[in-house]
Amino acid sequence: MKNLLPRSIAAQAMVLLVVGLAFTHLVSNLFYATDRESALLTSGGEHAILWVATVGALAETLSPQEWSAIAAADGPDRRFVTITPDPVVATAPQADWHEASLQRELSRHVPPDRLEAYRIAYASAGKTTTAATYWRNYFAQNAMHAPDELILVSLRLDNGNWLNVATPVQPSPSFFSYRLGLSMAVMLIAVVLISFFIVGRMVAPLRQLSRAAEKLGTDVQAPAIPETGPEEVQRTARAFNVMQRRIRRFVEDRTQMLGAIAHDLGTPITRLRLRAEFIEDAELRAKMLRDLDDMQQMVASTLSFIREEATSEPQATVDIGSLLRRVCDDMNDAGELVELRELPRWVLLDCRPTALRRALGNLIGNALKYGGAAEVSLSVEPEKLLILIDDNGPGIPEDRQEDVFQPFYRLEDSRNRETGGTGLGLAVARTIIRAHGGDIKLSNRSAGGLRARISLPRSKQSNEHEDPHPAVDETRGATAQNGKKTRKVSAQARSGANWRKIPGHYSPSFGEMGRLKITDGTNIHVLQGGTAEWKTR
């Protein structure tokens, strides 16, 4: 039963409400349909019994001619009368609850001393009693349609004959009827519409609370949620806002305290550096200055780490492929060897772009530092994005792959300034990625080297927007202007029949090879010198 219910509260409430009301409606109709005693009496039985009781009371005063007139007076008033020497209704005790009900009604209109002269029975279409057979034959002989349900009475007359009366009654309504189906349909439609509106209003604050909780996981500075809705929801929202303020205050206090400590350490380190200059032993002085440099670098890295946690950079929706490409291009332009595999087009992500670039830069830089080269790829799954950064370095023992994310933690092989750093790069990267709702996992590759696996929750907007920069079919009119490190360019690109301007920049190395690579912030277009008219000026 648990697995059959929908997962959302709104759907569960609507299903339970509809099922409960439908069940109640069916039970009510069942009770109504089975109340055959009232239905029988109100559909002709009471009139038939009253008529028979009246005739029985006049039995002693009626002449044989009047009895004959009564017997001939069937049909028009829907009562069929015969006079026979023997009773049509048998004398055996009746167990049918219909007949018991009729017997009780008869006792209300007939004196107790006259009840023995009456015999009453109920005949339905399925009964095969003697009385039912008699009356079916009667209707057949008189070319009349036999009613489905009859009240049958045999009354003993003073002359020894029996007065037999058959009164058709309206059949009791079937439980499964057109009316029941129609009433069920009307009731269900009304309940669904009303519950959809009411339940929707009730769960709207819960949806808002859920979104706020998700937002808090990535942005402690997120605005408070409105304290609206039912009283229970208001209390929950109020408690959530109080919790958020406490978390924000805790983070701010901790950040300020650590920032103050790191900042204040700068002054004594500077004094120690000045005093170290007066040490006469050159070797000891060099070692001390090197230690002070390490301390200075650690303080600077700590301040940067704290600054990263306290950052208030606004979130923006960016194409993660373009951001990843720019990070790799910057490193390639600096002479590093970073291979970027083919990227999917137009994959949006809600993020803090500067912080995310720093995290990716730290991870790629770590791969370059220990592997000499890095290979980067991006894949898209329904609920998340996966970024893989592979290197060909020595890898990290499996039992220490989590330890390297601790601040200032360094493997023994890297404890020197030239290669080891301060041990904050991976800690900063994981802090940033987790602030975006994702995570980083390290693993050793079977072919050798280390793999950093970055997962980020996919933006809901990624399926709602079309690529504003479709694939380029042709380029023309590109010009470039030299700068110190890059060259400004201006070109036009055609997608289908439409031309658009794509300003950007290109790397000099591409120009030297006879082609121009233009980036417009989203795509990189390579203009071959043979087909695209471009020049450097």
Coordinates of C-alpha atoms in Angstrom, one line a residue, residues 145-339:
H145 CA -47.1 -8.7 -19.2
A146 CA -46.1 -10.3 -15.9
P147 CA -44.7 -7.7 -13.5
D148 CA -41.2 -8.5 -12.0
E149 CA -42.3 -8.0 -8.4
L150 CA -45.7 -8.7 -6.8
I151 CA -47.3 -8.6 -3.4
L152 CA -49.6 -11.6 -3.1
V153 CA -52.4 -11.9 -0.5
S154 CA -54.9 -14.7 0.0
L155 CA -57.9 -13.8 2.3
R156 CA -60.4 -16.5 3.5
L157 CA -64.0 -15.5 3.0
D158 CA -66.9 -16.5 5.2
N159 CA -68.3 -18.8 2.4
G160 CA -65.1 -20.8 2.4
N161 CA -63.6 -19.4 -0.8
W162 CA -60.4 -17.5 -0.9
L163 CA -59.9 -13.9 -2.3
N164 CA -56.5 -13.8 -4.0
V165 CA -55.0 -10.3 -4.7
A166 CA -51.8 -9.6 -6.7
T167 CA -50.4 -6.1 -6.5
P168 CA -47.4 -5.1 -8.7
V169 CA -44.8 -3.0 -6.9
Q170 CA -42.0 -0.9 -8.4
P171 CA -38.8 -2.9 -8.4
S172 CA -36.2 -1.7 -5.9
P173 CA -33.4 0.2 -7.6
S174 CA -30.2 -1.8 -8.4
F175 CA -27.2 -0.9 -6.5
F176 CA -25.1 -0.6 -9.6
S177 CA -27.2 1.8 -11.6
Y178 CA -26.8 4.7 -14.0
R179 CA -27.8 7.1 -11.3
L180 CA -25.1 5.8 -9.0
G181 CA -22.4 6.1 -11.7
L182 CA -23.5 9.6 -12.5
S183 CA -23.6 10.7 -8.9
M184 CA -20.1 9.1 -8.4
A185 CA -18.7 11.0 -11.4
V186 CA -20.2 14.3 -10.3
M187 CA -18.9 13.8 -6.7
L188 CA -15.4 12.8 -7.8
I189 CA -15.0 15.7 -10.3
A190 CA -16.2 18.2 -7.6
V191 CA -13.9 16.7 -5.0
V192 CA -10.8 16.6 -7.3
L193 CA -11.3 20.3 -8.3
I194 CA -11.9 21.5 -4.8
S195 CA -9.2 19.4 -3.2
F196 CA -6.7 20.5 -6.0
F197 CA -7.3 24.1 -5.0
I198 CA -7.4 23.6 -1.2
V199 CA -4.5 21.1 -1.0
G200 CA -2.4 23.2 -3.4
R201 CA -2.8 26.2 -1.1
M202 CA -1.9 24.1 1.9
V203 CA 1.3 22.6 0.5
A204 CA 2.5 25.7 -1.3
P205 CA 4.4 26.9 1.9
L206 CA 5.9 23.5 2.2
R207 CA 7.3 23.7 -1.3
Q208 CA 8.6 27.1 -0.5
L209 CA 10.3 25.7 2.6
S210 CA 11.8 22.9 0.6
R211 CA 13.3 25.3 -1.9
A212 CA 14.6 27.5 0.9
A213 CA 16.3 24.5 2.5
E214 CA 18.0 23.5 -0.8
K215 CA 19.1 27.2 -1.2
L216 CA 20.5 27.3 2.3
G217 CA 22.7 24.3 1.4
T218 CA 24.5 26.4 -1.2
D219 CA 24.0 30.0 0.0
V220 CA 23.9 30.8 3.7
Q221 CA 23.1 34.4 2.8
A222 CA 19.8 33.3 1.2
P223 CA 16.8 35.6 2.1
A224 CA 14.4 34.4 4.8
I225 CA 11.2 32.7 3.7
P226 CA 7.8 34.3 4.3
E227 CA 6.0 32.9 7.4
T228 CA 2.7 32.3 5.8
G229 CA 0.2 29.4 5.5
P230 CA -1.4 27.2 8.2
E231 CA -0.3 27.7 11.8
E232 CA 1.9 24.6 11.8
V233 CA 3.7 25.7 8.6
Q234 CA 4.2 29.2 10.0
R235 CA 5.9 27.7 13.1
T236 CA 8.1 25.5 10.8
A237 CA 9.0 28.5 8.6
R238 CA 9.7 30.6 11.7
A239 CA 12.0 27.9 13.2
F240 CA 13.8 27.6 9.8
N241 CA 14.4 31.3 9.6
V242 CA 15.8 31.3 13.2
M243 CA 18.1 28.3 12.3
Q244 CA 19.3 30.1 9.2
R245 CA 20.1 33.3 11.2
R246 CA 22.0 31.2 13.7
I247 CA 24.0 29.4 11.1
R248 CA 24.8 32.6 9.3
R249 CA 25.9 34.2 12.6
F250 CA 28.0 31.2 13.5
V251 CA 29.8 31.2 10.1
E252 CA 30.4 34.9 10.2
D253 CA 31.7 34.8 13.7
R254 CA 34.1 31.9 12.9
T255 CA 35.2 33.6 9.7
Q256 CA 35.9 36.9 11.4
M257 CA 37.8 35.2 14.2
L258 CA 40.0 33.1 11.9
G259 CA 40.5 36.1 9.7
A260 CA 41.6 38.2 12.6
I261 CA 44.0 35.5 13.8
A262 CA 45.5 35.1 10.4
H263 CA 45.8 38.8 9.8
D264 CA 47.4 39.4 13.2
L265 CA 50.0 36.8 12.6
G266 CA 51.4 38.9 9.7
T267 CA 52.9 41.5 12.1
P268 CA 55.0 39.0 14.3
I269 CA 56.1 37.2 11.1
T270 CA 57.4 40.5 9.7
R271 CA 59.2 41.3 13.0
L272 CA 60.8 37.8 13.0
R273 CA 61.9 38.3 9.4
L274 CA 63.6 41.6 10.3
R275 CA 65.3 39.9 13.3
A276 CA 66.4 37.0 11.2
E277 CA 68.4 39.3 9.0
F278 CA 70.7 40.0 12.0
I279 CA 71.6 36.3 12.4
E280 CA 75.3 35.9 11.6
D281 CA 75.1 32.3 10.6
A282 CA 74.2 32.4 6.9
E283 CA 72.9 28.8 6.8
L284 CA 70.7 29.2 9.9
R285 CA 69.5 32.6 8.6
A286 CA 68.5 31.1 5.2
K287 CA 66.6 28.2 6.9
M288 CA 64.8 30.6 9.2
L289 CA 63.8 32.9 6.4
R290 CA 62.6 29.9 4.4
D291 CA 60.4 28.9 7.4
L292 CA 59.1 32.4 7.7
D293 CA 58.3 32.4 4.0
D294 CA 56.3 29.2 4.5
M295 CA 54.5 30.8 7.4
Q296 CA 53.7 33.9 5.3
Q297 CA 52.4 31.7 2.5
M298 CA 50.3 29.7 4.9
V299 CA 48.8 32.9 6.4
A300 CA 48.1 34.3 2.9
S301 CA 46.5 31.0 1.9
T302 CA 44.4 30.9 5.1
L303 CA 43.1 34.4 4.5
S304 CA 42.2 33.4 0.9
F305 CA 40.5 30.2 2.2
I306 CA 38.5 32.2 4.8
R307 CA 37.7 34.9 2.2
E308 CA 36.3 32.1 -0.1
E309 CA 34.0 30.8 2.6
A310 CA 32.7 34.3 3.4
T311 CA 32.4 35.4 -0.2
S312 CA 29.1 37.1 -1.2
E313 CA 29.6 36.7 -5.0
P314 CA 26.1 36.6 -6.6
Q315 CA 25.0 33.5 -8.4
A316 CA 24.6 33.5 -12.1
T317 CA 23.5 31.1 -14.8
V318 CA 26.4 30.2 -17.1
D319 CA 27.3 27.7 -19.7
I320 CA 29.6 25.3 -17.7
G321 CA 31.2 24.1 -21.0
S322 CA 32.3 27.7 -21.9
L323 CA 33.6 28.3 -18.3
L324 CA 35.5 25.1 -18.4
R325 CA 36.9 25.9 -21.8
R326 CA 38.2 29.3 -20.7
V327 CA 39.9 27.8 -17.6
C328 CA 41.7 25.3 -19.9
D329 CA 42.6 27.9 -22.5
D330 CA 44.1 30.2 -19.9
M331 CA 46.4 27.3 -18.7
N332 CA 47.3 26.4 -22.3
D333 CA 48.1 30.0 -23.0
A334 CA 50.4 29.9 -20.0
G335 CA 52.3 27.0 -21.6
E336 CA 50.7 24.1 -19.7
L337 CA 49.4 20.9 -21.4
V338 CA 45.7 20.6 -20.8
E339 CA 43.6 18.5 -23.1

